[in-house]
Amino acid sequence: MKNNELLKMLENNARLTDKQLAVMLDKDEAEISAEIDNLEANGTILGYKTIIDWEKTEKESVTAMIEVRLTPQKDRGFDRVAEKIYNYPEVQAVYLMSGAYDLSVLIEGKTMKEVAFFVSQKLSTIDSVISTATHFVLHKYKDKGVLYDTAEKDERGTFN
């Protein structure tokens, strides 16, 4: 079986049942179930998430993307520092990047002050961190392939 088709379907809708997947892929339900179990066991499927538009709830939060420049460590490169960073509970994602900075860190906090505290007291104090630049997310238009409510369009005039 081609796992990519199955994985793409699960990525787009993790609520599909094994029976629905079997019909869509023209496979036996038991075969689909066994394949999903295998993909979970070998770490290909890492988890299942629901995508929520938190702006439509009462939850107040701030999301920030932080550029981090580092000095790589001997024998470990950026791995040890990345591990230290991703273990903080407010950190949602850490990516090794090419270009002007080394790591991109996505964090979530209750307020801008909380994010600033994280950057100044936790992130910036890590050995090997040379500098940081924090960018606050003002509005999500699309995330993980899902379009968010775009009814809040920019109503400023445009020049033709």
mmCIF file of C-alpha atoms in Angstrom, residues 1-154:
data_model
loop_
_atom_site.group_PDB
_atom_site.id
_atom_site.type_symbol
_atom_site.label_atom_id
_atom_site.label_comp_id
_atom_site.label_asym_id
_atom_site.label_seq_id
_atom_site.Cartn_x
_atom_site.Cartn_y
_atom_site.Cartn_z
ATOM 1 C CA MET A 1 0.000 0.000 0.000
ATOM 2 C CA LYS A 2 1.174 3.510 -0.714
ATOM 3 C CA ASN A 3 1.447 5.113 2.713
ATOM 4 C CA ASN A 4 1.546 8.647 1.321
ATOM 5 C CA GLU A 5 -2.093 8.530 0.216
ATOM 6 C CA LEU A 6 -3.213 7.187 3.588
ATOM 7 C CA LEU A 7 -1.082 9.690 5.489
ATOM 8 C CA LYS A 8 -2.356 12.632 3.443
ATOM 9 C CA MET A 9 -5.947 11.607 4.112
ATOM 10 C CA LEU A 10 -5.296 11.315 7.845
ATOM 11 C CA GLU A 11 -3.429 14.614 7.860
ATOM 12 C CA ASN A 12 -6.411 16.335 6.229
ATOM 13 C CA ASN A 13 -9.005 14.648 8.434
ATOM 14 C CA ALA A 14 -7.907 12.474 11.358
ATOM 15 C CA ARG A 15 -11.543 11.682 12.153
ATOM 16 C CA LEU A 16 -11.930 9.411 9.133
ATOM 17 C CA THR A 17 -12.643 5.862 10.282
ATOM 18 C CA ASP A 18 -10.660 2.861 9.111
ATOM 19 C CA LYS A 19 -13.777 1.808 7.195
ATOM 20 C CA GLN A 20 -14.040 5.176 5.405
ATOM 21 C CA LEU A 21 -10.315 5.112 4.585
ATOM 22 C CA ALA A 22 -10.604 1.567 3.245
ATOM 23 C CA VAL A 23 -13.422 2.593 0.894
ATOM 24 C CA MET A 24 -11.559 5.695 -0.277
ATOM 25 C CA LEU A 25 -8.356 3.744 -0.908
ATOM 26 C CA ASP A 26 -10.068 0.601 -2.234
ATOM 27 C CA LYS A 27 -8.420 -1.529 0.465
ATOM 28 C CA ASP A 28 -9.552 -3.924 3.159
ATOM 29 C CA GLU A 29 -10.475 -2.301 6.505
ATOM 30 C CA ALA A 30 -8.214 -4.715 8.426
ATOM 31 C CA GLU A 31 -5.303 -3.796 6.146
ATOM 32 C CA ILE A 32 -5.883 -0.082 6.802
ATOM 33 C CA SER A 33 -6.117 -0.652 10.553
ATOM 34 C CA ALA A 34 -2.903 -2.697 10.588
ATOM 35 C CA GLU A 35 -1.090 -0.080 8.499
ATOM 36 C CA ILE A 36 -2.150 2.749 10.815
ATOM 37 C CA ASP A 37 -1.001 0.709 13.838
ATOM 38 C CA ASN A 38 2.357 0.165 12.107
ATOM 39 C CA LEU A 39 2.717 3.873 11.227
ATOM 40 C CA GLU A 40 1.993 4.819 14.840
ATOM 41 C CA ALA A 41 4.414 2.203 16.196
ATOM 42 C CA ASN A 42 7.315 3.242 13.942
ATOM 43 C CA GLY A 43 6.853 6.942 14.725
ATOM 44 C CA THR A 44 5.650 8.056 11.308
ATOM 45 C CA ILE A 45 2.338 9.163 12.836
ATOM 46 C CA LEU A 46 3.313 11.225 15.867
ATOM 47 C CA GLY A 47 -0.143 12.247 17.043
ATOM 48 C CA TYR A 48 -3.537 13.589 16.115
ATOM 49 C CA LYS A 49 -4.450 17.262 16.579
ATOM 50 C CA THR A 50 -7.528 19.396 16.231
ATOM 51 C CA ILE A 51 -7.042 22.803 14.624
ATOM 52 C CA ILE A 52 -8.886 25.465 16.632
ATOM 53 C CA ASP A 53 -9.461 29.112 15.794
ATOM 54 C CA TRP A 54 -8.763 30.426 19.307
ATOM 55 C CA GLU A 55 -9.867 33.934 18.293
ATOM 56 C CA LYS A 56 -13.440 32.592 18.320
ATOM 57 C CA THR A 57 -13.129 31.532 21.964
ATOM 58 C CA GLU A 58 -12.645 33.377 25.232
ATOM 59 C CA LYS A 59 -9.018 32.244 25.508
ATOM 60 C CA GLU A 60 -6.636 35.192 25.527
ATOM 61 C CA SER A 61 -3.205 34.412 24.138
ATOM 62 C CA VAL A 62 -0.322 35.864 22.206
ATOM 63 C CA THR A 63 1.722 33.952 19.639
ATOM 64 C CA ALA A 64 5.252 34.995 18.744
ATOM 65 C CA MET A 65 7.864 33.787 16.294
ATOM 66 C CA ILE A 66 11.372 34.303 17.585
ATOM 67 C CA GLU A 67 14.495 34.284 15.439
ATOM 68 C CA VAL A 68 17.463 32.943 17.401
ATOM 69 C CA ARG A 69 21.101 33.246 16.377
ATOM 70 C CA LEU A 70 23.413 30.696 18.029
ATOM 71 C CA THR A 71 26.988 29.600 18.306
ATOM 72 C CA PRO A 72 26.969 25.881 17.421
ATOM 73 C CA GLN A 73 28.341 23.573 20.095
ATOM 74 C CA LYS A 74 31.209 21.216 19.448
ATOM 75 C CA ASP A 75 30.034 17.687 18.559
ATOM 76 C CA ARG A 76 26.318 18.600 18.970
ATOM 77 C CA GLY A 77 25.842 21.525 16.599
ATOM 78 C CA PHE A 78 22.492 23.141 17.367
ATOM 79 C CA ASP A 79 20.802 20.021 18.779
ATOM 80 C CA ARG A 80 21.534 20.541 22.482
ATOM 81 C CA VAL A 81 20.338 24.148 22.467
ATOM 82 C CA ALA A 82 17.240 23.239 20.436
ATOM 83 C CA GLU A 83 16.450 20.496 22.957
ATOM 84 C CA LYS A 84 16.762 22.923 25.847
ATOM 85 C CA ILE A 85 14.430 25.365 24.103
ATOM 86 C CA TYR A 86 11.762 22.875 23.013
ATOM 87 C CA ASN A 87 11.427 21.541 26.557
ATOM 88 C CA TYR A 88 9.896 24.829 27.765
ATOM 89 C CA PRO A 89 6.102 24.357 27.964
ATOM 90 C CA GLU A 90 5.307 27.643 26.173
ATOM 91 C CA VAL A 91 7.307 26.554 23.113
ATOM 92 C CA GLN A 92 5.038 25.198 20.386
ATOM 93 C CA ALA A 93 7.666 24.554 17.691
ATOM 94 C CA VAL A 94 11.404 24.835 17.012
ATOM 95 C CA TYR A 95 12.905 24.753 13.519
ATOM 96 C CA LEU A 96 16.538 24.772 12.359
ATOM 97 C CA MET A 97 16.713 27.369 9.602
ATOM 98 C CA SER A 98 19.011 28.397 6.802
ATOM 99 C CA GLY A 99 19.728 32.079 6.311
ATOM 100 C CA ALA A 100 20.229 34.984 8.697
ATOM 101 C CA TYR A 101 19.332 33.124 11.899
ATOM 102 C CA ASP A 102 19.669 29.553 13.150
ATOM 103 C CA LEU A 103 16.468 28.615 14.973
ATOM 104 C CA SER A 104 12.878 29.729 14.577
ATOM 105 C CA VAL A 105 10.953 29.341 17.814
ATOM 106 C CA LEU A 106 7.157 29.554 17.960
ATOM 107 C CA ILE A 107 5.791 30.283 21.421
ATOM 108 C CA GLU A 108 2.454 31.044 22.992
ATOM 109 C CA GLY A 109 1.872 33.137 26.095
ATOM 110 C CA LYS A 110 -1.022 34.795 27.846
ATOM 111 C CA THR A 111 0.276 38.323 27.256
ATOM 112 C CA MET A 112 3.036 40.169 25.391
ATOM 113 C CA LYS A 113 4.662 40.740 28.772
ATOM 114 C CA GLU A 114 4.770 36.982 29.373
ATOM 115 C CA VAL A 115 6.399 36.441 25.967
ATOM 116 C CA ALA A 116 8.915 39.222 26.675
ATOM 117 C CA PHE A 117 9.735 37.591 30.025
ATOM 118 C CA PHE A 118 10.320 34.249 28.301
ATOM 119 C CA VAL A 119 12.678 35.833 25.768
ATOM 120 C CA SER A 120 14.632 37.936 28.283
ATOM 121 C CA GLN A 121 14.785 35.543 31.231
ATOM 122 C CA LYS A 122 14.800 32.091 29.654
ATOM 123 C CA LEU A 123 15.767 32.167 25.980
ATOM 124 C CA SER A 124 18.400 34.906 25.965
ATOM 125 C CA THR A 125 20.180 33.475 28.999
ATOM 126 C CA ILE A 126 20.931 30.115 27.348
ATOM 127 C CA ASP A 127 24.624 29.612 26.604
ATOM 128 C CA SER A 128 25.283 29.820 22.862
ATOM 129 C CA VAL A 129 22.405 32.267 22.204
ATOM 130 C CA ILE A 130 23.924 35.284 20.446
ATOM 131 C CA SER A 131 20.741 37.249 19.726
ATOM 132 C CA THR A 132 16.981 37.050 19.345
ATOM 133 C CA ALA A 133 14.338 38.933 17.357
ATOM 134 C CA THR A 134 10.699 38.578 18.374
ATOM 135 C CA HIS A 135 7.793 38.911 15.937
ATOM 136 C CA PHE A 136 4.237 38.873 17.282
ATOM 137 C CA VAL A 137 1.510 37.188 15.220
ATOM 138 C CA LEU A 138 -1.240 39.740 14.643
ATOM 139 C CA HIS A 139 -3.673 37.584 12.671
ATOM 140 C CA LYS A 140 -3.725 34.076 11.210
ATOM 141 C CA TYR A 141 -4.960 33.753 7.655
ATOM 142 C CA LYS A 142 -3.923 30.161 7.017
ATOM 143 C CA ASP A 143 -2.264 27.612 9.294
ATOM 144 C CA LYS A 144 -1.502 23.945 8.682
ATOM 145 C CA GLY A 145 -3.300 24.180 5.342
ATOM 146 C CA VAL A 146 -6.536 25.480 6.907
ATOM 147 C CA LEU A 147 -7.974 28.897 6.037
ATOM 148 C CA TYR A 148 -9.104 30.960 9.000
ATOM 149 C CA ASP A 149 -12.043 33.343 8.956
ATOM 150 C CA THR A 150 -11.002 36.013 6.512
ATOM 151 C CA ALA A 151 -14.100 38.182 7.055
ATOM 152 C CA GLU A 152 -11.909 40.785 8.773
ATOM 153 C CA LYS A 153 -10.564 42.111 5.496
ATOM 154 C CA ASP A 154 -8.437 45.239 5.309
#
